[in-house]
Coordinates of N, CA and C in Angstrom, one line a residue:
M49 N 10.9 15.6 -31.2 CA 10.0 14.5 -30.7 C 8.6 15.0 -30.4
S50 N 7.6 14.4 -30.9 CA 6.2 14.8 -30.7 C 5.8 14.6 -29.3
Q51 N 4.9 15.4 -28.8 CA 4.4 15.3 -27.5 C 3.4 14.1 -27.4
P52 N 3.3 13.4 -26.3 CA 2.3 12.3 -26.1 C 0.9 12.9 -25.9
Q53 N 0.0 12.1 -26.3 CA -1.4 12.5 -26.0 C -1.8 11.9 -24.6
I54 N -2.2 12.7 -23.7 CA -2.4 12.3 -22.3 C -3.9 12.5 -22.0
A55 N -4.5 11.5 -21.4 CA -5.9 11.6 -21.0 C -5.9 11.6 -19.4
V56 N -6.7 12.4 -18.8 CA -6.8 12.5 -17.4 C -8.3 12.2 -17.0
I57 N -8.5 11.2 -16.2 CA -9.8 10.8 -15.7 C -10.0 11.4 -14.3
T58 N -11.2 12.1 -14.2 CA -11.4 12.7 -12.9 C -13.0 12.8 -12.7
Y59 N -13.3 13.6 -11.7 CA -14.7 13.9 -11.3 C -15.2 15.2 -11.9
N60 N -16.5 15.3 -12.2 CA -17.0 16.6 -12.7 C -17.3 17.6 -11.6
T61 N -16.3 17.9 -10.9 CA -16.4 18.8 -9.7 C -15.0 19.3 -9.4
P62 N -14.9 20.5 -8.8 CA -13.5 20.9 -8.3 C -12.9 19.8 -7.4
H63 N -11.7 19.4 -7.7 CA -11.1 18.3 -7.1 C -9.6 18.5 -6.9
R64 N -9.1 18.5 -5.6 CA -7.8 18.9 -5.3 C -6.7 18.1 -6.0
K65 N -6.8 16.8 -6.0 CA -5.8 16.0 -6.6 C -5.7 16.2 -8.1
T66 N -6.9 16.4 -8.8 CA -6.9 16.7 -10.2 C -6.2 18.0 -10.5
Q67 N -6.5 19.0 -9.7 CA -5.9 20.3 -9.9 C -4.4 20.2 -9.8
D68 N -3.9 19.5 -8.8 CA -2.4 19.3 -8.6 C -1.8 18.5 -9.7
V69 N -2.5 17.5 -10.2 CA -2.0 16.8 -11.4 C -1.9 17.7 -12.6
L70 N -2.9 18.4 -12.9 CA -2.9 19.4 -14.0 C -1.8 20.4 -13.9
H71 N -1.5 20.9 -12.6 CA -0.4 21.8 -12.4 C 0.9 21.1 -12.8
G72 N 1.1 19.8 -12.4 CA 2.3 19.1 -12.7 C 2.5 18.9 -14.1
L73 N 1.5 18.5 -14.8 CA 1.6 18.3 -16.3 C 1.9 19.5 -17.0
K74 N 1.3 20.6 -16.6 CA 1.6 21.9 -17.2 C 3.1 22.3 -17.0
A75 N 3.5 22.1 -15.7 CA 4.9 22.5 -15.4 C 5.9 21.7 -16.2
K76 N 5.5 20.4 -16.5 CA 6.4 19.6 -17.3 C 6.4 19.9 -18.8
G77 N 5.4 20.8 -19.2 CA 5.4 21.3 -20.6 C 4.5 20.4 -21.5
Y78 N 3.7 19.6 -20.9 CA 2.8 18.8 -21.7 C 1.6 19.6 -22.2
E79 N 1.3 19.5 -23.5 CA 0.3 20.4 -24.1 C -0.9 19.5 -24.5
N80 N -0.7 18.3 -25.0 CA -1.8 17.5 -25.5 C -2.4 16.7 -24.4
V81 N -3.2 17.4 -23.6 CA -3.9 16.8 -22.5 C -5.4 17.0 -22.7
K82 N -6.2 15.9 -22.4 CA -7.6 16.0 -22.4 C -8.2 15.4 -21.1
V83 N -9.0 16.2 -20.5 CA -9.6 15.8 -19.2 C -11.0 15.2 -19.4
Y84 N -11.2 14.1 -18.9 CA -12.5 13.4 -18.9 C -13.2 13.3 -17.6
A85 N -14.3 14.0 -17.4 CA -14.9 14.1 -16.1 C -16.1 13.2 -15.9
L86 N -16.0 12.3 -14.9 CA -17.1 11.5 -14.6 C -18.1 12.1 -13.6
P87 N -19.3 11.7 -13.5 CA -20.3 12.3 -12.6 C -19.8 12.1 -11.1
F88 N -19.9 13.2 -10.3 CA -19.5 13.1 -8.9 C -20.8 12.9 -8.1
V89 N -20.9 11.9 -7.3 CA -22.1 11.6 -6.5 C -21.7 11.8 -5.0
Q90 N -22.3 12.8 -4.4 CA -22.0 13.0 -3.0 C -22.8 12.0 -2.1
R91 N -22.1 11.3 -1.2 CA -22.7 10.4 -0.3 C -23.6 11.1 0.7
E92 N -24.7 10.5 1.0 CA -25.7 11.1 2.0 C -25.0 11.2 3.3
N93 N -24.3 10.2 3.8 CA -23.6 10.3 5.1 C -22.1 10.0 4.9
P94 N -21.4 11.0 4.4 CA -20.0 10.8 4.2 C -19.2 10.4 5.5
F95 N -18.2 9.6 5.3 CA -17.4 9.1 6.4 C -16.6 10.3 7.0
K96 N -16.6 10.5 8.3 CA -15.8 11.5 8.9 C -14.8 10.9 9.8
P97 N -13.5 10.9 9.4 CA -12.5 10.3 10.3 C -12.2 11.2 11.5
I98 N -11.5 10.6 12.4 CA -11.0 11.4 13.5 C -9.9 12.3 13.1
Y99 N -9.0 11.7 12.2 CA -7.8 12.5 11.7 C -7.9 12.5 10.2
Q100 N -8.2 13.7 9.6 CA -8.2 13.9 8.2 C -6.8 14.0 7.7
H101 N -6.4 13.2 6.7 CA -5.0 13.2 6.3 C -4.8 13.5 4.8
R102 N -5.8 13.6 4.1 CA -5.7 13.8 2.6 C -6.0 15.3 2.3
P103 N -5.2 16.1 1.6 CA -5.6 17.4 1.2 C -6.8 17.4 0.4
S104 N -7.8 18.2 0.8 CA -9.1 18.1 0.1 C -9.6 19.4 -0.4
K105 N -9.1 20.5 0.1 CA -9.6 21.8 -0.3 C -9.2 22.2 -1.7
A106 N -10.1 22.2 -2.7 CA -9.8 22.6 -4.0 C -10.1 24.0 -4.3
I107 N -9.4 24.6 -5.3 CA -9.7 25.9 -5.8 C -11.1 25.9 -6.4
S108 N -12.0 26.8 -6.0 CA -13.4 26.7 -6.4 C -13.6 27.2 -7.8
V109 N -13.2 26.4 -8.7 CA -13.3 26.7 -10.2 C -13.8 25.4 -10.8
D110 N -14.9 25.5 -11.6 CA -15.4 24.3 -12.3 C -14.3 23.6 -13.1
I111 N -14.3 22.3 -13.1 CA -13.2 21.5 -13.7 C -13.1 21.8 -15.2
D112 N -14.2 22.1 -15.9 CA -14.1 22.4 -17.3 C -13.4 23.7 -17.5
V113 N -13.7 24.7 -16.7 CA -13.0 26.0 -16.8 C -11.5 25.9 -16.4
Y114 N -11.3 25.1 -15.3 CA -9.9 24.9 -14.8 C -9.1 24.3 -15.9
S115 N -9.6 23.3 -16.6 CA -8.9 22.6 -17.6 C -8.6 23.5 -18.8
K116 N -9.6 24.3 -19.2 CA -9.4 25.2 -20.4 C -8.5 26.3 -20.0
N117 N -8.4 26.7 -18.8 CA -7.4 27.8 -18.4 C -6.0 27.3 -18.5
F118 N -5.8 26.0 -18.5 CA -4.4 25.5 -18.8 C -4.2 25.2 -20.3
G119 N -5.2 25.4 -21.1 CA -5.1 25.2 -22.5 C -5.4 23.7 -22.8
Y120 N -6.1 23.0 -21.9 CA -6.3 21.6 -22.0 C -7.8 21.4 -22.5
Q121 N -8.0 20.3 -23.3 CA -9.3 20.0 -23.7 C -10.1 19.3 -22.6
F122 N -11.4 19.4 -22.7 CA -12.3 18.9 -21.6 C -13.5 18.2 -22.2
E123 N -14.0 17.1 -21.6 CA -15.2 16.5 -22.0 C -15.8 15.8 -20.8
T124 N -17.1 15.9 -20.7 CA -17.8 15.1 -19.7 C -18.0 13.7 -20.2
T125 N -18.1 12.8 -19.3 CA -18.2 11.4 -19.7 C -19.0 10.6 -18.7
T126 N -19.2 9.3 -18.9 CA -19.8 8.4 -18.0 C -18.9 7.1 -18.1
A127 N -19.2 6.2 -17.1 CA -18.4 4.9 -17.1 C -18.7 4.1 -18.4
D128 N -19.9 4.4 -18.9 CA -20.3 3.6 -20.1 C -19.7 4.2 -21.4
T129 N -19.5 5.5 -21.5 CA -19.0 6.1 -22.7 C -17.5 6.4 -22.7
L130 N -16.8 6.3 -21.6 CA -15.4 6.6 -21.5 C -14.5 5.8 -22.3
N131 N -14.8 4.5 -22.4 CA -14.0 3.6 -23.2 C -13.9 4.0 -24.7
Q132 N -15.0 4.3 -25.3 CA -15.0 4.8 -26.7 C -14.3 6.1 -26.8
Q133 N -14.5 7.0 -25.9 CA -13.9 8.3 -25.9 C -12.4 8.2 -25.9
L134 N -11.9 7.3 -25.1 CA -10.4 7.1 -25.0 C -9.9 6.5 -26.3
L135 N -10.7 5.6 -26.9 CA -10.3 5.0 -28.2 C -10.2 6.1 -29.2
N136 N -11.2 7.0 -29.2 CA -11.2 8.0 -30.2 C -10.1 9.0 -30.2
V137 N -9.6 9.3 -28.9 CA -8.5 10.3 -28.8 C -7.2 9.6 -29.0
K138 N -7.1 8.3 -28.9 CA -5.8 7.6 -29.1 C -4.8 8.0 -28.1
A139 N -5.1 8.0 -26.8 CA -4.2 8.5 -25.8 C -3.0 7.6 -25.6
N140 N -1.8 8.1 -25.5 CA -0.6 7.4 -25.2 C -0.6 7.0 -23.7
F141 N -1.1 7.9 -22.9 CA -1.1 7.7 -21.4 C -2.5 8.1 -20.9
V142 N -3.0 7.2 -20.0 CA -4.3 7.5 -19.4 C -4.0 7.5 -17.9
I143 N -4.3 8.6 -17.2 CA -4.0 8.9 -15.8 C -5.3 9.0 -15.0
I144 N -5.4 8.3 -13.9 CA -6.5 8.5 -13.0 C -6.1 9.6 -11.9
A145 N -6.8 10.7 -12.0 CA -6.6 11.7 -11.0 C -7.8 11.7 -9.9
G146 N -8.9 11.1 -10.3 CA -10.0 10.9 -9.4 C -11.0 10.0 -10.1
A147 N -11.4 8.9 -9.5 CA -12.4 8.0 -10.0 C -12.6 6.9 -9.0
G148 N -13.8 6.3 -9.1 CA -14.1 5.1 -8.3 C -13.7 3.9 -9.1
L149 N -14.4 2.8 -8.8 CA -14.1 1.6 -9.6 C -14.5 1.8 -11.1
L150 N -13.6 1.4 -12.0 CA -13.9 1.6 -13.4 C -14.4 0.2 -14.0
P151 N -15.2 0.3 -15.1 CA -15.6 -1.0 -15.7 C -14.5 -1.8 -16.2
D152 N -14.7 -3.2 -16.1 CA -13.7 -4.1 -16.5 C -13.3 -3.9 -18.0
E153 N -14.2 -3.6 -18.8 CA -13.9 -3.4 -20.2 C -12.9 -2.3 -20.4
L154 N -13.1 -1.2 -19.6 CA -12.2 -0.1 -19.7 C -10.8 -0.4 -19.4
V155 N -10.6 -1.1 -18.2 CA -9.2 -1.4 -17.8 C -8.6 -2.5 -18.6
E156 N -9.4 -3.3 -19.2 CA -8.8 -4.4 -20.1 C -8.4 -3.8 -21.4
T157 N -9.0 -2.7 -21.8 CA -8.7 -2.1 -23.2 C -7.6 -1.1 -23.1
H158 N -7.4 -0.4 -22.0 CA -6.4 0.7 -21.9 C -5.4 0.4 -20.7
K159 N -4.2 0.9 -20.9 CA -3.2 0.8 -19.8 C -3.4 2.1 -19.0
I160 N -4.2 2.0 -17.9 CA -4.5 3.1 -17.1 C -3.6 3.2 -15.9
I161 N -3.1 4.4 -15.7 CA -2.1 4.6 -14.6 C -2.7 5.2 -13.4
N162 N -2.4 4.6 -12.2 CA -2.9 5.0 -10.9 C -1.8 5.1 -9.9
T163 N -2.0 6.0 -8.9 CA -1.1 6.0 -7.8 C -1.8 5.5 -6.5
H164 N -1.2 4.7 -5.7 CA -1.7 4.2 -4.5 C -0.9 4.7 -3.3
P165 N -1.5 5.2 -2.2 CA -0.7 5.7 -1.1 C -0.2 4.6 -0.2
G166 N 0.6 3.7 -0.7 CA 1.1 2.6 0.1 C 1.9 1.7 -0.8
F167 N 2.7 0.8 -0.2 CA 3.4 -0.2 -0.9 C 2.4 -1.4 -1.3
L168 N 2.2 -1.5 -2.6 CA 1.4 -2.6 -3.0 C 2.3 -3.8 -3.3
P169 N 1.8 -5.0 -3.0 CA 0.5 -5.4 -2.5 C 0.3 -5.4 -1.0
K170 N 1.4 -5.0 -0.3 CA 1.3 -5.2 1.2 C 0.3 -4.3 1.8
T171 N 0.1 -3.1 1.4 CA -0.9 -2.2 2.0 C -1.9 -1.8 0.9
R172 N -2.9 -2.7 0.7 CA -4.0 -2.5 -0.2 C -5.2 -1.9 0.5
G173 N -6.1 -1.3 -0.3 CA -7.4 -0.8 0.3 C -7.4 0.6 0.8
L174 N -8.3 0.9 1.7 CA -8.5 2.2 2.1 C -7.7 2.5 3.4
D175 N -7.4 3.8 3.6 CA -6.7 4.3 4.7 C -5.3 3.6 4.9
S176 N -4.6 3.5 3.7 CA -3.4 2.7 3.7 C -2.3 3.4 4.6
L177 N -2.3 4.7 4.6 CA -1.3 5.4 5.5 C -1.5 5.0 6.9
K178 N -2.7 5.1 7.4 CA -3.1 4.9 8.8 C -2.8 3.4 9.1
W179 N -3.2 2.5 8.2 CA -3.0 1.1 8.5 C -1.5 0.7 8.5
A180 N -0.7 1.4 7.6 CA 0.7 1.1 7.7 C 1.4 1.5 9.0
I181 N 0.9 2.6 9.5 CA 1.4 3.1 10.8 C 1.0 2.1 11.9
V182 N -0.2 1.7 12.0 CA -0.7 0.8 13.0 C -0.1 -0.5 12.9
K183 N 0.1 -1.0 11.7 CA 0.7 -2.4 11.5 C 2.2 -2.4 11.5
G184 N 2.9 -1.2 11.6 CA 4.3 -1.1 11.6 C 4.9 -1.5 10.2
V185 N 4.3 -1.1 9.1 CA 4.7 -1.4 7.8 C 5.3 -0.1 7.2
E186 N 6.4 -0.1 6.5 CA 6.9 1.1 5.9 C 5.9 1.8 5.0
I187 N 5.9 3.2 5.1 CA 5.0 4.0 4.3 C 5.6 4.2 3.0
G188 N 4.8 4.1 1.9 CA 5.3 4.3 0.6 C 4.3 4.7 -0.4
V189 N 4.6 4.8 -1.6 CA 3.7 5.2 -2.7 C 4.0 4.2 -3.9
T190 N 2.9 3.8 -4.6 CA 3.1 2.9 -5.7 C 2.4 3.5 -6.9
T191 N 3.0 3.5 -8.1 CA 2.3 3.8 -9.3 C 2.2 2.4 -10.0
H192 N 1.0 2.2 -10.7 CA 0.8 0.9 -11.3 C -0.3 1.1 -12.4
F193 N -0.2 0.1 -13.3 CA -1.3 0.0 -14.3 C -2.4 -0.8 -13.6
V194 N -3.7 -0.3 -13.6 CA -4.8 -0.9 -13.0 C -5.3 -2.1 -13.8
D195 N -5.9 -3.0 -13.1 CA -6.6 -4.1 -13.8 C -8.0 -4.3 -13.0
T196 N -8.6 -5.4 -13.3 CA -10.0 -5.6 -12.7 C -9.9 -5.9 -11.2
E197 N -8.8 -6.2 -10.7 CA -8.6 -6.5 -9.2 C -8.2 -5.2 -8.6
A198 N -8.9 -4.8 -7.6 CA -8.7 -3.5 -6.9 C -7.3 -3.5 -6.3
D199 N -6.6 -2.3 -6.5 CA -5.2 -2.1 -5.9 C -4.3 -3.3 -6.2
A200 N -4.3 -3.7 -7.5 CA -3.4 -4.7 -8.0 C -2.9 -4.2 -9.3
G201 N -3.0 -5.0 -10.4 CA -2.5 -4.6 -11.7 C -1.0 -4.9 -11.8
F202 N -0.3 -3.9 -12.4 CA 1.1 -4.2 -12.8 C 2.0 -3.0 -12.3
L203 N 3.1 -3.3 -11.6 CA 3.9 -2.3 -11.0 C 4.7 -1.4 -12.0
I204 N 4.6 -0.1 -11.8 CA 5.5 0.8 -12.5 C 6.6 1.3 -11.7
E205 N 6.3 1.8 -10.5 CA 7.4 2.3 -9.6 C 6.9 2.4 -8.2
Q206 N 7.8 2.2 -7.2 CA 7.5 2.4 -5.8 C 8.6 3.3 -5.2
Q207 N 8.1 4.1 -4.2 CA 9.0 5.0 -3.5 C 8.7 5.0 -2.0
L208 N 9.7 5.0 -1.2 CA 9.6 5.1 0.3 C 9.3 6.5 0.6
V209 N 8.4 6.7 1.6 CA 8.1 8.0 2.1 C 9.0 8.1 3.4
P210 N 10.0 9.0 3.4 CA 10.9 9.1 4.6 C 10.1 9.7 5.7
V211 N 10.5 9.3 6.9 CA 10.0 9.9 8.2 C 11.1 10.4 9.0
Y212 N 11.0 11.6 9.5 CA 12.1 12.3 10.2 C 11.7 12.5 11.7
S213 N 12.7 12.7 12.5 CA 12.4 12.8 14.0 C 11.5 13.9 14.4
N214 N 11.5 15.0 13.6 CA 10.6 16.1 13.9 C 9.3 16.1 13.2
D215 N 9.0 15.0 12.5 CA 7.7 14.8 11.8 C 6.5 14.7 12.7
T216 N 5.4 15.2 12.2 CA 4.1 14.9 12.8 C 3.4 13.9 11.9
F217 N 2.3 13.4 12.3 CA 1.5 12.5 11.5 C 1.1 13.3 10.2
H218 N 0.7 14.5 10.4 CA 0.2 15.3 9.2 C 1.3 15.7 8.3
S219 N 2.5 16.0 8.8 CA 3.6 16.3 7.9 C 4.0 15.1 7.0
V220 N 3.9 13.9 7.6 CA 4.2 12.7 6.8 C 3.1 12.5 5.8
A221 N 1.8 12.7 6.2 CA 0.7 12.6 5.2 C 0.8 13.5 4.1
Q222 N 1.3 14.8 4.4 CA 1.4 15.7 3.3 C 2.6 15.3 2.4
R223 N 3.7 14.8 2.9 CA 4.8 14.4 2.1 C 4.4 13.2 1.2
Q224 N 3.7 12.3 1.8 CA 3.2 11.2 1.0 C 2.3 11.6 -0.2
Y225 N 1.4 12.6 0.1 CA 0.6 13.1 -1.0 C 1.4 13.8 -2.1
E226 N 2.4 14.6 -1.7 CA 3.2 15.3 -2.7 C 4.0 14.3 -3.5
I227 N 4.5 13.2 -2.9 CA 5.2 12.2 -3.7 C 4.3 11.5 -4.6
E228 N 3.1 11.3 -4.2 CA 2.0 10.6 -5.0 C 1.8 11.4 -6.3
I229 N 1.6 12.7 -6.1 CA 1.4 13.6 -7.3 C 2.6 13.6 -8.2
E230 N 3.7 13.7 -7.6 CA 5.0 13.8 -8.4 C 5.2 12.5 -9.2
M231 N 4.9 11.3 -8.6 CA 5.1 10.0 -9.2 C 4.1 9.8 -10.3
L232 N 2.9 10.3 -10.1 CA 1.8 10.1 -11.1 C 2.2 10.9 -12.4
V233 N 2.6 12.1 -12.2 CA 3.0 13.0 -13.4 C 4.3 12.4 -14.0
N234 N 5.3 12.0 -13.2 CA 6.5 11.5 -13.7 C 6.4 10.1 -14.4
S235 N 5.3 9.4 -14.2 CA 5.1 8.1 -14.8 C 5.2 8.1 -16.3
I236 N 4.8 9.3 -16.8 CA 4.9 9.4 -18.3 C 6.3 9.3 -18.8
E237 N 7.3 9.8 -18.0 CA 8.7 9.7 -18.4 C 9.2 8.3 -18.0
V238 N 8.8 7.8 -16.9 CA 9.3 6.5 -16.3 C 8.9 5.3 -17.2
I239 N 7.7 5.2 -17.6 CA 7.2 4.0 -18.3 C 8.0 3.7 -19.5
P240 N 8.4 4.6 -20.4 CA 9.1 4.2 -21.6 C 10.5 3.7 -21.3
T241 N 11.0 3.9 -20.0 CA 12.4 3.4 -19.7 C 12.3 2.0 -19.1
L242 N 11.2 1.4 -18.9 CA 11.0 0.1 -18.3 C 10.7 -1.0 -19.3
N243 N 11.2 -2.2 -19.0 CA 11.0 -3.3 -19.9 C 10.0 -4.3 -19.2
D244 N 9.8 -4.2 -17.9 CA 9.0 -5.2 -17.2 C 8.1 -4.5 -16.2
F245 N 6.9 -5.0 -16.1 CA 5.9 -4.5 -15.2 C 5.3 -5.6 -14.4
P246 N 6.0 -6.0 -13.3 CA 5.6 -7.1 -12.5 C 4.1 -7.1 -12.0
S247 N 3.5 -8.2 -11.9 CA 2.2 -8.3 -11.4 C 2.1 -8.1 -9.9
L248 N 1.1 -7.3 -9.5 CA 0.9 -7.0 -8.1 C -0.3 -7.9 -7.5
S249 N -0.8 -8.8 -8.3 CA -1.9 -9.6 -7.8 C -1.4 -10.5 -6.7
T250 N -2.2 -10.7 -5.7 CA -1.8 -11.5 -4.6 C -3.0 -12.0 -3.8
T251 N -2.9 -13.1 -3.1 CA -3.9 -13.5 -2.1 C -3.3 -13.5 -0.7
E252 N -2.1 -13.0 -0.6 CA -1.4 -13.0 0.7 C -1.9 -11.8 1.6
F253 N -2.2 -10.7 0.9 CA -2.6 -9.5 1.7 C -4.0 -9.1 1.3
E254 N -4.8 -8.9 2.4 CA -6.2 -8.5 2.2 C -6.3 -7.0 2.1
A255 N -7.3 -6.5 1.3 CA -7.5 -5.1 1.2 C -8.2 -4.6 2.5
T256 N -7.7 -3.5 3.0 CA -8.3 -2.9 4.2 C -9.5 -2.0 3.9
R257 N -10.3 -1.9 4.9 CA -11.5 -1.0 4.9 C -11.1 0.3 5.6
R258 N -12.1 1.2 5.7 CA -11.8 2.4 6.5 C -11.5 2.0 7.9
M259 N -10.5 2.7 8.5 CA -10.1 2.4 9.8 C -11.2 2.6 10.9
P260 N -11.6 1.7 11.6 CA -12.6 1.9 12.7 C -12.1 2.9 13.7
K261 N -13.0 3.7 14.2 CA -12.6 4.8 15.1 C -12.0 4.3 16.4
A262 N -12.4 3.1 16.8 CA -11.8 2.5 18.0 C -10.3 2.2 17.8
I263 N -9.8 2.0 16.6 CA -8.4 1.9 16.3 C -7.8 3.3 16.1
E264 N -8.5 4.1 15.3 CA -8.0 5.4 14.9 C -7.8 6.3 16.1
E265 N -8.5 6.1 17.2 CA -8.4 7.0 18.3 C -7.0 6.9 19.0
N266 N -6.3 5.8 18.7 CA -5.0 5.5 19.2 C -3.9 5.8 18.2
L267 N -4.3 6.4 17.0 CA -3.3 6.5 15.9 C -2.1 7.3 16.3
M268 N -2.3 8.4 17.1 CA -1.1 9.2 17.4 C -0.1 8.5 18.2
S269 N -0.5 7.7 19.1 CA 0.5 6.9 19.9 C 1.1 5.8 19.0
S270 N 0.3 5.3 18.1 CA 0.9 4.3 17.1 C 2.0 5.0 16.2
F271 N 1.7 6.3 15.9 CA 2.6 7.1 15.1 C 3.9 7.3 15.8
D272 N 3.9 7.6 17.1 CA 5.1 7.8 17.9 C 5.9 6.5 17.9
Q273 N 5.3 5.4 18.0 CA 6.0 4.1 18.0 C 6.6 3.9 16.6
Y274 N 5.8 4.3 15.6 CA 6.3 4.1 14.2 C 7.6 4.9 13.9
K275 N 7.6 6.1 14.4 CA 8.7 7.0 14.2 C 10.0 6.4 14.9
E276 N 9.8 5.9 16.1 CA 11.0 5.3 16.8 C 11.6 4.1 15.9
Q277 N 10.7 3.4 15.2 CA 11.2 2.3 14.4 C 11.8 2.7 13.1
F278 N 11.2 3.7 12.4 CA 11.5 4.0 11.0 C 12.1 5.3 10.7
Q279 N 12.2 6.2 11.7 CA 12.8 7.5 11.3 C 14.2 7.4 10.8
I280 N 14.6 8.3 9.9 CA 15.9 8.1 9.3 C 17.0 9.2 9.8
D281 N 16.6 10.0 10.8 CA 17.6 10.8 11.3 C 17.5 11.0 12.8

């Protein structure tokens, strides 16, 4: 059986999630991988949360070198040129490892796979883990095909993130991240086994913004209440 052609969309900078996705693809034995790196724009005043919950420290190796060290192809791109590049490579699977909002033309032309750190459509938007805890909604991860509506598209798979009695907020955040990477890499195997990809589009649940610090400062007490309700041992 021939190997699939896999395209990975990311930023043109060392990026932790991208590095972990490439590790996973290599561990699975995938060889036909090409990395497309979009420009990374550093915000002038980046948001600084009270509780940082996403792993962010990347190995300090340029993404082109990192990719080539795995034996993967690499190409820089822009939002305007990526569509044609993906058409040229004839990718069987297109994975988002890091990207902002993509042009409508791109997501309408290609089945692009994304992971979201929450159960869609119930926990859409930013800081989904924190909002799930505050709202008392089960913590999960969703893989989906993206479309022009943010955090919607079509469902591939969902998994619950278990919470144990000895967990801390950060141990749960790390577990969710690890499941996210695993599901994104495993989606290449999961998709061919599925016949239906239900729509995640909804008007019932609004997308959240960054959690205001006035709410975030009480996150640890909210987490203690969350554990009492949802822990499985």
